[in-house]
Amino acid sequence: MSKILELKNLSFVYGQGTPFEKCAVSNVDLSIEKGELIGIIGHTGSGKSTLVQLLNGLIRPTSGQVILDGEDIWKNPKEIRKIRFKVGMVFQYPEYQLFEETVYKDIAFGPANMGKSGNELHDAVIKAAEFTGLDREILSKSPFDLSGGEKRRAAIAGVMAMDPEVLVLDEPTAGLDPMGRDVLLSQIVQYHRKRKNTVLLVSHSMEDIARVADRIMVMNSSKLVMFDETKKIFSHSRELEKYGLRVPQITKIMLKLKEKGYDVSDGVLTVDSALSQIYSLLNREGKIW
Amino acid sequence: MVRDVTLGQYFPGKSLIHRLDPRAKIILLIAYLVIIFCTFNYLSLAVVALFTAFCVAFSGVPAKFYLKSLKVIFVIVIITSVINMFYGTGDPIFEWGIIKITVNGINRAVFVTVRIICLILASSCLTFTTSPTDLTDAIERLMKPLNKIHFPVHEIAMMMSLALRFVPTLLEETDKIMQAQKARGADMDSGNLFQRIKALVPILIPLFVSAFRRAYELATAMECRCYRGGVGRTRMKSIHMKKLDAFAFTATALVIGGVVLCNIFLPAAL
Ligand SMILES: Nc1ncnc2c1ncn2[C@@H]1O[C@H](COP(=O)(O)OP(=O)(O)OP(=O)(O)O)[C@@H](O)[C@H]1O
Ligand SMILES: [Mg+2]
């Protein structure tokens, strides 16, 4: 494994030198391995969106460095556009970025900017549409005629089509129906597994994050307060509550059982694994019939 | 970033100028703008410039922001003063081909420069120290007499305050859309004029779409709350003239008097 992203003492202040000065990210230090799926959680306003915008050079750090593949992304500010193709970024509510006449053209905007054309461009668009579950017929529609969920998929496909090494998604499932959330999330995970790229996922849904993330970053009032494996993070339910977060409900139930003296492991993340643990517990105690 | 535009930005504060009645500020600014252009000799110009410096110093807004608003008009100032320099009358003190520079021309250039700078500083002083809502409130009150001739004062004032209200929102939105398109590799900082205009399309279309959506939503929300225009509406915050305003009027009157006296008793420089 090799490091793909490294943040060194990274800070960002909004509106520096005005009465509205606001430190949104302060002194963040971390490194991310190639091929990881990282979850980012934190209370609203804790600086998650700001942190991820620093990663592809959309905003310039007030101090500190962002190191991508061993190189500071701001070493050569003229080349910052190249960084944006390496670190793809899907914003919170990305629907507003749609502008072309057809969905197809809109998805092609990113890869075309990279210099792709002809068959290569066509393949990129079709593959991205497949990953996000957009039908062929939708591709020829105007993006403004789509439903909210379809717009979201189209916008995400527009970034996936650039095939970035690191894909950052800022709350991709916010405001979707429960079914839509699950499907979109699995599509993102499938994309991650197939392409073997690095994915950073910001989400307010602990259940979603618990299901898919390898490691989790916890942000609290502009600071990175925890960064560890998913299981370990969710075994600290007290600490998470202090930051205005909670553990997934199923994890909480299992923690309660453990407190009561039952022999279950802590940091259970999904209903399925909880089920198998309880099942084997009952089996051992001979209570299964 | 787009939101660094300072023109028309309000800086909350408690300075002397902040505490003035917004109506007083508008009337005084208008009187002041007239008097700037009635300065005909250096002493009166100095009086006006000093008064401007006084207002700027007492507004409690960092000088940096005044400089920023001056930066916008820097080129205009340079061009107008240079043009003025060449159009002076009288005997040339310097001649080179068709270019003639006269004492009168130099005087003109100085006057134009100082006048424009004072104008911008004074107007910025008003917008920096008065919140947009106070400003439109004051304009509505000042224009009230026009109601008599069936001029829709309230409607105009409401439109103005809505427009002002949405300036920061739309700037923020522009910023967001620009970021999103940049993240998809949109290149807005290079290429020829045509390419640059074309690069604006991915920003303008989503911006218009969302501006229209916001307008519809706002209209619906206002109707839901039974908005029906100005008839019978009362205000939550009413504004009153105070001692401080009387003081400001006196100070401005003194400056105007000073300028008039200078003009009467001293020879004109122009
Ligand atoms: N453009 C901006 N200008 C000034 N301050 C900002 C700007 N964007 C965000 N902030 C401030 O920075 C802080 C962090 O904002 P950020 O958007 O990163 O939070 P977040 O963790 O993404 O929140 P959420 O979960 O609600 O999306 C907030 O306090 C916010 O008020
Ligand atoms: Mg956010």
Coordinates of C-alpha atoms and ligand atoms in Angstrom, one line a residue:
Chain A
M1 CA 0.0 0.0 0.0
S2 CA 1.1 3.5 -0.7
K3 CA 0.0 6.9 0.5
I4 CA -2.1 8.7 -2.0
L5 CA -3.1 11.8 0.0
E6 CA -1.4 13.4 2.8
L7 CA -2.5 16.5 4.7
K8 CA 0.1 18.4 6.7
N9 CA -1.0 20.9 9.4
L10 CA -3.7 22.1 7.1
S11 CA -5.8 25.1 8.0
F12 CA -8.4 27.3 6.2
V13 CA -9.9 30.5 7.3
Y14 CA -12.9 32.1 5.5
G15 CA -12.9 35.8 5.0
Q16 CA -9.5 36.4 6.5
G17 CA -9.1 40.0 7.6
T18 CA -12.8 40.9 7.6
P19 CA -15.2 41.1 10.6
F20 CA -16.7 37.8 9.3
E21 CA -13.5 35.8 9.8
K22 CA -14.2 32.1 10.4
C23 CA -11.7 29.3 10.9
A24 CA -13.3 26.3 9.2
V25 CA -10.4 23.8 9.2
S26 CA -7.6 24.0 11.7
N27 CA -4.4 22.0 11.8
V28 CA -5.5 18.8 10.2
D29 CA -2.8 16.1 9.8
L30 CA -3.5 12.8 8.2
S31 CA -2.7 10.4 5.5
I32 CA -4.8 8.2 3.3
E33 CA -3.7 5.0 1.5
K34 CA -4.5 4.1 -2.1
G35 CA -7.7 2.2 -2.5
E36 CA -9.3 3.1 0.8
L37 CA -12.9 4.1 1.3
I38 CA -12.9 6.8 3.9
G39 CA -16.0 8.1 5.7
I40 CA -16.1 11.6 7.0
I41 CA -18.6 12.5 9.7
G42 CA -19.2 15.5 11.9
H43 CA -21.8 17.8 13.3
T44 CA -23.2 20.4 10.8
G45 CA -20.8 23.3 10.3
S46 CA -17.8 21.2 11.6
G47 CA -15.8 21.9 8.4
K48 CA -16.3 18.7 6.4
S49 CA -17.2 20.4 3.1
T50 CA -14.4 22.9 3.5
L51 CA -11.9 20.1 4.2
V52 CA -12.8 18.2 1.1
Q53 CA -12.7 21.3 -1.1
L54 CA -9.1 21.8 0.0
L55 CA -8.3 18.4 -1.4
N56 CA -8.6 19.3 -5.1
G57 CA -7.4 22.8 -4.9
L58 CA -10.8 24.6 -5.2
I59 CA -9.7 26.7 -2.3
R60 CA -6.2 27.4 -1.3
P61 CA -5.1 26.5 2.3
T62 CA -4.4 29.4 4.6
S63 CA -1.5 27.3 5.9
G64 CA -0.3 23.8 5.6
Q65 CA 0.0 21.4 2.6
V66 CA -2.1 19.0 0.6
I67 CA 0.2 16.3 -0.8
L68 CA -1.2 14.2 -3.6
D69 CA 1.0 11.3 -4.8
G70 CA 4.0 12.7 -3.0
E71 CA 3.6 16.2 -4.5
D72 CA 2.2 19.4 -3.0
I73 CA -0.8 20.3 -5.2
W74 CA 0.0 24.0 -4.9
K75 CA 3.6 23.6 -6.0
N76 CA 2.7 24.8 -9.4
P77 CA -0.6 26.9 -9.2
K78 CA -0.8 27.1 -13.0
E79 CA -1.2 23.3 -13.1
I80 CA -4.0 23.2 -10.6
R81 CA -6.5 22.1 -13.2
K82 CA -4.7 18.8 -13.6
I83 CA -5.2 18.1 -9.9
R84 CA -9.0 18.6 -10.3
F85 CA -9.0 15.7 -12.8
K86 CA -7.1 13.5 -10.4
V87 CA -9.3 14.3 -7.4
G88 CA -12.9 14.3 -8.5
M89 CA -15.4 16.2 -6.4
V90 CA -19.1 15.8 -6.1
F91 CA -20.6 18.7 -4.1
Q92 CA -23.4 18.8 -1.7
Y93 CA -26.6 19.0 -3.8
P94 CA -24.7 18.7 -7.1
E95 CA -27.9 19.1 -9.1
Y96 CA -27.3 22.8 -9.7
Q97 CA -24.2 22.1 -11.8
L98 CA -26.2 20.7 -14.7
F99 CA -26.4 23.0 -17.7
E100 CA -26.1 21.3 -21.0
E101 CA -28.9 20.5 -23.4
T102 CA -28.9 16.8 -22.8
V103 CA -27.8 14.7 -19.9
Y104 CA -25.3 13.0 -22.2
K105 CA -23.5 16.2 -23.1
D106 CA -23.5 17.2 -19.4
I107 CA -21.8 14.1 -18.3
A108 CA -19.3 14.5 -21.2
F109 CA -18.4 18.0 -20.0
G110 CA -15.7 16.9 -17.5
P111 CA -14.0 14.2 -19.7
A112 CA -14.1 16.6 -22.7
N113 CA -12.3 19.2 -20.6
M114 CA -9.7 16.6 -19.9
G115 CA -9.1 16.4 -23.7
K116 CA -11.0 13.1 -24.3
S117 CA -12.9 12.8 -27.6
G118 CA -14.6 10.4 -30.0
N119 CA -14.9 6.8 -28.8
E120 CA -13.0 7.4 -25.6
L121 CA -15.4 10.1 -24.6
H122 CA -18.4 8.1 -25.5
D123 CA -17.1 5.1 -23.5
A124 CA -16.5 7.3 -20.4
V125 CA -20.0 8.7 -20.5
I126 CA -21.7 5.3 -21.0
K127 CA -19.7 3.7 -18.3
A128 CA -20.4 6.5 -15.8
A129 CA -24.1 6.4 -16.7
E130 CA -24.1 2.6 -16.1
F131 CA -22.4 2.9 -12.7
T132 CA -25.0 5.4 -11.5
G133 CA -27.9 3.5 -13.0
L134 CA -29.1 6.0 -15.6
D135 CA -31.0 4.5 -18.5
R136 CA -30.0 5.1 -22.1
E137 CA -33.2 7.0 -22.8
I138 CA -32.5 9.5 -20.0
L139 CA -29.2 10.4 -21.6
S140 CA -30.9 12.2 -24.5
K141 CA -33.3 14.1 -22.2
S142 CA -32.7 17.7 -21.0
P143 CA -31.2 17.6 -17.5
F144 CA -33.9 20.1 -16.3
D145 CA -36.7 17.6 -17.1
L146 CA -35.4 14.9 -14.7
S147 CA -36.6 14.1 -11.2
G148 CA -34.5 15.2 -8.2
G149 CA -32.9 11.7 -7.8
E150 CA -32.1 11.4 -11.5
K151 CA -30.5 14.8 -11.5
R152 CA -28.4 13.7 -8.6
R153 CA -27.3 10.6 -10.5
A154 CA -26.5 12.6 -13.6
A155 CA -24.4 15.1 -11.6
I156 CA -22.5 12.2 -9.9
A157 CA -22.0 10.5 -13.3
G158 CA -20.5 13.8 -14.6
V159 CA -17.7 13.5 -12.1
M160 CA -17.2 9.7 -12.3
A161 CA -16.8 10.0 -16.1
M162 CA -13.5 11.8 -15.5
D163 CA -12.3 8.6 -13.8
P164 CA -10.5 10.4 -11.0
E165 CA -7.9 8.5 -8.8
V166 CA -9.6 10.0 -5.7
L167 CA -13.4 10.5 -5.7
V168 CA -14.8 12.8 -3.1
L169 CA -18.6 12.8 -2.5
D170 CA -20.1 15.3 -0.2
E171 CA -23.4 13.9 1.1
P172 CA -24.3 12.2 -2.1
T173 CA -27.5 10.6 -0.7
A174 CA -28.9 13.6 1.2
G175 CA -32.6 14.2 0.4
L176 CA -33.1 11.0 -1.5
D177 CA -35.8 8.3 -0.7
P178 CA -34.6 5.4 1.4
M179 CA -34.5 3.0 -1.5
G180 CA -32.7 5.5 -3.7
R181 CA -30.1 6.1 -0.9
D182 CA -29.3 2.4 -0.6
V183 CA -29.1 1.8 -4.3
L184 CA -26.9 4.9 -4.9
L185 CA -24.6 3.9 -2.1
S186 CA -24.2 0.4 -3.4
Q187 CA -23.4 1.8 -6.8
I188 CA -20.7 4.0 -5.4
V189 CA -19.2 1.0 -3.5
Q190 CA -19.3 -1.1 -6.7
Y191 CA -17.6 1.7 -8.6
H192 CA -15.0 1.8 -5.9
R193 CA -14.4 -2.0 -6.0
K194 CA -14.2 -2.1 -9.8
R195 CA -11.9 0.8 -10.3
K196 CA -9.9 0.2 -7.1
N197 CA -9.7 4.0 -6.6
T198 CA -9.8 5.9 -3.3
V199 CA -13.2 7.2 -2.2
L200 CA -13.9 9.8 0.4
L201 CA -17.6 9.9 1.5
V202 CA -19.1 12.7 3.6
S203 CA -22.4 11.7 5.2
H204 CA -24.7 12.4 8.1
S205 CA -26.0 8.9 8.0
M206 CA -24.1 6.7 10.5
E207 CA -25.8 3.6 9.1
D208 CA -24.5 4.3 5.6
I209 CA -21.0 5.1 6.7
A210 CA -20.9 2.1 9.0
R211 CA -21.9 -0.1 6.1
V212 CA -19.3 1.0 3.6
A213 CA -16.3 2.8 5.2
D214 CA -12.9 1.2 5.9
R215 CA -11.8 4.1 8.1
I216 CA -13.6 7.1 9.5
M217 CA -12.6 10.7 10.1
V218 CA -14.6 12.6 12.8
M219 CA -14.6 16.4 12.5
N220 CA -15.7 18.6 15.4
S221 CA -15.6 22.4 15.2
S222 CA -13.0 22.6 12.5
K223 CA -10.7 20.0 14.1
L224 CA -10.0 16.4 13.2
V225 CA -10.8 14.7 16.5
M226 CA -10.8 11.0 15.6
F227 CA -9.4 9.0 12.6
D228 CA -9.6 5.2 12.9
E229 CA -11.0 2.0 11.6
T230 CA -14.8 2.0 11.4
K231 CA -15.2 -0.6 14.2
K232 CA -13.0 1.2 16.6
I233 CA -14.7 4.6 16.0
F234 CA -18.2 3.1 16.6
S235 CA -17.1 1.4 19.8
H236 CA -16.6 4.9 21.3
S237 CA -20.2 5.8 21.5
R238 CA -19.8 8.2 24.5
E239 CA -17.1 10.2 22.7
L240 CA -19.2 10.4 19.6
E241 CA -22.1 11.7 21.5
K242 CA -19.9 14.4 22.9
Y243 CA -19.4 15.6 19.3
G244 CA -23.1 15.6 18.6
L245 CA -23.0 12.3 16.7
R246 CA -24.3 8.9 17.5
V247 CA -23.4 5.3 16.6
P248 CA -25.7 3.3 14.3
Q249 CA -28.8 2.0 16.1
I250 CA -27.8 -1.6 15.7
T251 CA -24.4 -0.9 17.2
K252 CA -26.0 0.8 20.2
I253 CA -28.3 -2.2 20.8
M254 CA -25.3 -4.5 20.7
L255 CA -23.4 -2.3 23.1
K256 CA -26.4 -2.4 25.5
L257 CA -26.5 -6.2 25.3
K258 CA -22.8 -6.2 26.1
E259 CA -23.3 -3.9 29.1
K260 CA -25.9 -6.4 30.3
G261 CA -23.2 -9.1 30.3
Y262 CA -23.9 -10.9 27.1
D263 CA -20.9 -12.2 25.2
V264 CA -21.1 -10.1 22.0
S265 CA -18.3 -8.1 20.4
D266 CA -18.4 -4.4 20.4
G267 CA -18.4 -2.3 17.2
V268 CA -21.0 -4.4 15.4
L269 CA -21.9 -2.3 12.4
T270 CA -24.6 -4.0 10.4
V271 CA -27.9 -5.7 11.1
D272 CA -26.6 -8.9 9.3
S273 CA -23.5 -9.3 11.6
A274 CA -25.6 -8.5 14.7
L275 CA -28.1 -11.2 13.6
S276 CA -25.4 -13.8 13.2
Q277 CA -23.9 -12.9 16.6
I278 CA -27.2 -13.1 18.4
Y279 CA -28.0 -16.3 16.6
S280 CA -24.8 -18.0 17.7
L281 CA -25.2 -16.6 21.2
L282 CA -28.7 -18.2 21.5
N283 CA -27.4 -21.3 20.0
R284 CA -24.6 -21.6 22.5
E285 CA -27.0 -21.0 25.4
G286 CA -29.3 -23.7 23.9
K287 CA -32.2 -21.4 23.6
I288 CA -32.7 -21.9 20.0
W289 CA -35.5 -24.2 19.0
Chain B
M1 CA -13.6 34.7 -5.2
V2 CA -16.7 36.5 -6.3
R3 CA -17.8 37.5 -2.9
D4 CA -14.7 39.7 -2.3
V5 CA -16.6 42.4 -4.1
T6 CA -16.9 45.2 -1.6
L7 CA -19.1 47.7 -3.4
G8 CA -22.3 48.0 -1.5
Q9 CA -21.2 45.7 1.4
Y10 CA -22.4 46.6 4.9
F11 CA -20.0 46.5 7.8
P12 CA -21.9 46.2 11.1
G13 CA -20.6 48.6 13.7
K14 CA -21.4 51.2 16.3
S15 CA -19.4 54.3 15.1
L16 CA -20.8 57.8 15.0
I17 CA -21.6 57.4 11.3
H18 CA -23.3 54.1 11.9
R19 CA -25.6 55.6 14.4
L20 CA -26.9 58.4 12.2
D21 CA -30.4 58.2 10.8
P22 CA -30.2 56.6 7.4
R23 CA -32.5 59.3 6.0
A24 CA -30.1 62.0 7.3
K25 CA -27.2 60.1 5.7
I26 CA -28.8 60.0 2.3
I27 CA -29.8 63.7 2.3
L28 CA -26.3 64.7 3.5
L29 CA -24.7 62.5 0.9
I30 CA -26.7 64.2 -1.9
A31 CA -25.9 67.6 -0.6
Y32 CA -22.3 66.6 -0.3
L33 CA -22.2 65.3 -3.9
V34 CA -23.5 68.6 -5.2
I35 CA -21.0 70.6 -3.2
I36 CA -18.0 68.5 -4.4
F37 CA -18.8 69.8 -7.9
C38 CA -19.1 73.4 -6.7
T39 CA -15.5 73.6 -5.6
F40 CA -13.6 76.0 -7.8
N41 CA -10.5 76.8 -5.9
Y42 CA -7.9 74.8 -3.9
L43 CA -9.0 75.9 -0.5
S44 CA -12.6 74.8 -1.0
L45 CA -11.4 71.5 -2.5
A46 CA -9.2 71.0 0.6
V47 CA -12.2 71.7 2.9
V48 CA -14.3 69.1 1.1
A49 CA -11.4 66.6 1.1
L50 CA -10.8 67.1 4.8
F51 CA -14.5 66.6 5.5
T52 CA -14.4 63.3 3.5
A53 CA -11.3 62.1 5.4
F54 CA -13.1 63.0 8.7
C55 CA -16.2 60.9 7.7
V56 CA -14.0 58.0 6.5
A57 CA -12.0 58.0 9.7
F58 CA -15.0 58.1 12.0
S59 CA -16.9 55.3 10.1
G60 CA -15.0 52.6 12.0
V61 CA -14.5 50.6 8.8
P62 CA -10.9 49.5 8.1
A63 CA -9.2 51.6 5.5
K64 CA -8.4 48.5 3.5
F65 CA -12.0 48.3 2.3
Y66 CA -12.1 51.9 1.2
L67 CA -8.9 51.2 -0.8
K68 CA -10.6 48.2 -2.4
S69 CA -13.5 50.2 -3.6
L70 CA -11.1 52.8 -5.0
K71 CA -9.2 50.1 -6.8
V72 CA -12.3 49.5 -8.9
I73 CA -12.3 53.0 -10.3
F74 CA -8.6 53.5 -10.5
V75 CA -8.4 53.2 -14.3
I76 CA -11.3 55.6 -14.8
V77 CA -9.6 58.2 -12.6
I78 CA -6.3 57.9 -14.5
I79 CA -8.0 58.2 -17.9
T80 CA -10.2 61.2 -17.1
S81 CA -7.5 63.1 -15.4
V82 CA -5.1 62.5 -18.3
I83 CA -7.7 63.6 -20.8
N84 CA -8.5 66.7 -18.7
M85 CA -4.8 67.6 -18.6
F86 CA -4.6 67.9 -22.4
Y87 CA -7.8 70.0 -22.7
G88 CA -6.8 73.0 -20.6
T89 CA -7.0 76.6 -21.9
G90 CA -4.4 79.3 -21.7
D91 CA -0.6 79.4 -22.5
P92 CA 1.1 76.1 -22.7
I93 CA 3.9 75.5 -20.2
F94 CA 5.0 72.4 -22.1
E95 CA 4.6 71.6 -25.8
W96 CA 5.5 68.5 -27.8
G97 CA 3.8 68.1 -31.2
I98 CA 0.1 68.4 -30.8
I99 CA 0.4 67.8 -27.0
K100 CA 0.0 71.0 -25.0
I101 CA 0.0 71.1 -21.3
T102 CA -1.2 74.2 -19.5
V103 CA -1.5 75.3 -15.9
N104 CA -5.2 75.2 -16.4
G105 CA -5.0 71.7 -17.6
I106 CA -3.1 70.5 -14.6
N107 CA -5.5 72.2 -12.3
R108 CA -8.4 70.4 -14.1
A109 CA -6.7 67.0 -13.7
V110 CA -6.2 67.6 -10.0
F111 CA -9.8 68.7 -9.4
V112 CA -11.2 65.8 -11.4
T113 CA -9.1 63.2 -9.5
V114 CA -9.9 64.6 -6.1
R115 CA -13.6 65.0 -6.9
I116 CA -14.0 61.4 -8.1
I117 CA -12.0 60.0 -5.2
C118 CA -14.1 62.0 -2.7
L119 CA -17.3 60.9 -4.4
I120 CA -16.4 57.2 -4.2
L121 CA -15.2 57.4 -0.6
A122 CA -18.4 59.3 0.5
S123 CA -20.7 56.9 -1.2
S124 CA -18.8 53.8 0.1
C125 CA -19.0 55.4 3.6
L126 CA -22.8 55.4 3.2
T127 CA -23.1 51.8 2.0
F128 CA -20.5 50.5 4.5
T129 CA -22.2 52.0 7.5
T130 CA -25.9 51.4 6.5
S131 CA -27.5 48.0 6.3
P132 CA -29.4 47.5 3.0
T133 CA -32.7 47.3 4.8
D134 CA -32.2 50.6 6.6
L135 CA -31.2 52.1 3.2
T136 CA -34.3 51.0 1.4
D137 CA -36.5 52.0 4.4
A138 CA -35.0 55.4 4.3
I139 CA -35.5 55.8 0.6
E140 CA -39.1 54.7 0.9
R141 CA -39.7 57.3 3.6
L142 CA -38.0 60.0 1.7
M143 CA -40.0 59.3 -1.5
K144 CA -43.3 59.0 0.3
P145 CA -44.5 62.4 -0.9
L146 CA -44.4 60.9 -4.5
N147 CA -47.4 58.7 -3.5
K148 CA -49.6 61.8 -4.0
I149 CA -48.9 61.6 -7.8
H150 CA -49.6 57.8 -7.8
F151 CA -46.0 56.8 -8.0
P152 CA -45.7 53.2 -6.5
V153 CA -43.2 54.1 -3.8
H154 CA -43.8 51.1 -1.6
E155 CA -43.5 48.6 -4.6
I156 CA -40.3 50.2 -5.8
A157 CA -38.8 50.1 -2.4
M158 CA -39.8 46.5 -1.9
M159 CA -38.3 45.5 -5.2
M160 CA -35.1 47.3 -4.2
S161 CA -34.8 45.7 -0.9
L162 CA -35.5 42.3 -2.4
A163 CA -32.9 42.9 -5.1
L164 CA -30.4 43.9 -2.4
R165 CA -31.3 41.0 -0.3
F166 CA -30.5 38.6 -3.1
V167 CA -27.2 40.1 -4.1
P168 CA -25.2 38.1 -1.5
T169 CA -27.3 35.0 -2.1
L170 CA -26.6 35.1 -5.8
L171 CA -22.9 35.8 -5.3
E172 CA -22.7 32.8 -3.0
E173 CA -24.5 30.7 -5.6
T174 CA -22.2 31.9 -8.4
D175 CA -19.3 30.9 -6.2
K176 CA -20.7 27.5 -5.6
I177 CA -21.5 26.9 -9.3
M178 CA -18.1 28.1 -10.3
Q179 CA -16.5 25.7 -7.9
A180 CA -18.5 22.8 -9.1
Q181 CA -17.7 23.5 -12.8
K182 CA -14.0 24.1 -12.0
A183 CA -14.1 20.7 -10.3
R184 CA -15.1 19.3 -13.6
G185 CA -12.2 21.0 -15.3
A186 CA -13.9 24.2 -16.6
D187 CA -11.1 26.6 -17.6
M188 CA -12.1 30.2 -16.9
D189 CA -8.8 31.9 -16.8
S190 CA -7.3 31.3 -20.2
G191 CA -8.1 31.5 -23.9
N192 CA -9.2 34.3 -26.1
L193 CA -12.2 36.5 -25.6
F194 CA -14.6 34.2 -27.4
Q195 CA -13.4 31.2 -25.4
R196 CA -13.8 33.1 -22.2
I197 CA -17.3 34.1 -23.0
K198 CA -18.1 30.5 -23.9
A199 CA -16.7 29.4 -20.6
L200 CA -19.3 31.5 -18.8
V201 CA -22.2 29.4 -20.2
P202 CA -21.8 26.6 -17.7
I203 CA -22.1 29.2 -14.9
L204 CA -24.8 31.5 -16.3
I205 CA -27.3 28.8 -17.2
P206 CA -27.5 27.2 -13.7
L207 CA -27.5 30.7 -12.2
F208 CA -30.5 31.8 -14.2
V209 CA -32.3 28.6 -13.5
S210 CA -31.9 29.0 -9.8
A211 CA -32.6 32.7 -9.8
F212 CA -36.0 32.1 -11.5
R213 CA -36.7 29.2 -9.1
R214 CA -35.9 31.5 -6.2
A215 CA -38.1 34.2 -7.5
Y216 CA -41.1 31.9 -7.9
E217 CA -40.6 30.4 -4.4
L218 CA -40.3 33.9 -2.9
A219 CA -43.5 35.1 -4.6
T220 CA -45.3 32.0 -3.3
A221 CA -44.0 32.4 0.2
M222 CA -45.0 36.1 0.2
E223 CA -48.5 35.3 -1.0
C224 CA -48.8 32.6 1.6
R225 CA -48.1 35.2 4.3
C226 CA -50.8 37.4 2.8
Y227 CA -48.6 40.1 1.4
R228 CA -50.7 42.7 -0.4
G229 CA -48.6 45.7 -1.0
G230 CA -48.0 48.8 1.1
V231 CA -51.6 49.8 2.0
G232 CA -52.1 49.7 5.8
R233 CA -48.7 48.2 6.5
T234 CA -46.9 49.3 9.7
R235 CA -43.2 49.0 10.5
M236 CA -41.5 46.9 13.0
K237 CA -38.6 49.4 13.3
S238 CA -39.4 53.0 13.0
I239 CA -36.5 55.5 12.6
H240 CA -36.3 58.8 14.3
M241 CA -34.0 61.8 13.9
K242 CA -31.8 62.4 17.0
K243 CA -29.4 65.0 18.4
L244 CA -26.6 63.3 16.5
D245 CA -28.3 63.9 13.2
A246 CA -28.8 67.6 14.0
F247 CA -25.1 67.7 14.7
A248 CA -24.3 66.1 11.3
F249 CA -26.6 68.5 9.5
T250 CA -24.9 71.4 11.2
A251 CA -21.4 70.1 10.3
T252 CA -22.3 69.6 6.7
A253 CA -24.0 73.0 6.5
L254 CA -20.7 74.5 7.8
V255 CA -18.7 72.8 5.1
I256 CA -21.1 74.0 2.5
G257 CA -21.0 77.5 3.9
G258 CA -17.2 77.3 3.9
V259 CA -17.1 76.2 0.3
V260 CA -19.5 79.0 -0.8
L261 CA -17.5 81.6 1.0
C262 CA -14.2 80.4 -0.5
N263 CA -15.8 80.6 -4.0
I264 CA -17.0 84.1 -3.3
F265 CA -13.8 85.6 -1.8
L266 CA -11.1 83.7 -3.6
P267 CA -10.3 83.6 -7.3
A268 CA -11.3 80.4 -9.2
A269 CA -8.5 78.1 -10.2
L270 CA -10.4 76.6 -13.1
Ligands
LIG1 N1 -18.1 30.5 1.9 C1 -18.1 30.6 3.2 N2 -17.8 31.8 3.7 C2 -17.7 32.0 5.1 N3 -17.9 31.0 6.0 C3 -18.2 29.8 5.5 C4 -18.3 29.5 4.1 N4 -18.6 28.2 3.9 C5 -18.7 27.7 5.1 N5 -18.4 28.6 6.1 C6 -18.4 28.4 7.6 O1 -17.4 27.4 7.8 C7 -17.8 26.4 8.7 C8 -17.7 25.1 8.2 O2 -18.5 24.9 7.1 P1 -18.7 23.6 6.2 O3 -19.5 23.9 5.0 O4 -17.3 23.1 5.9 O5 -19.4 22.6 7.2 P2 -19.9 21.1 7.0 O6 -19.2 20.3 8.0 O7 -19.8 20.7 5.6 O8 -21.5 21.3 7.4 P3 -22.8 20.5 6.9 O9 -22.8 19.2 7.5 O10 -23.9 21.3 7.3 O11 -22.6 20.4 5.4 C9 -19.2 26.8 9.1 O12 -19.3 27.4 10.4 C10 -19.7 27.8 8.0 O13 -20.5 28.8 8.6
MG2 MG -21.2 20.3 4.1

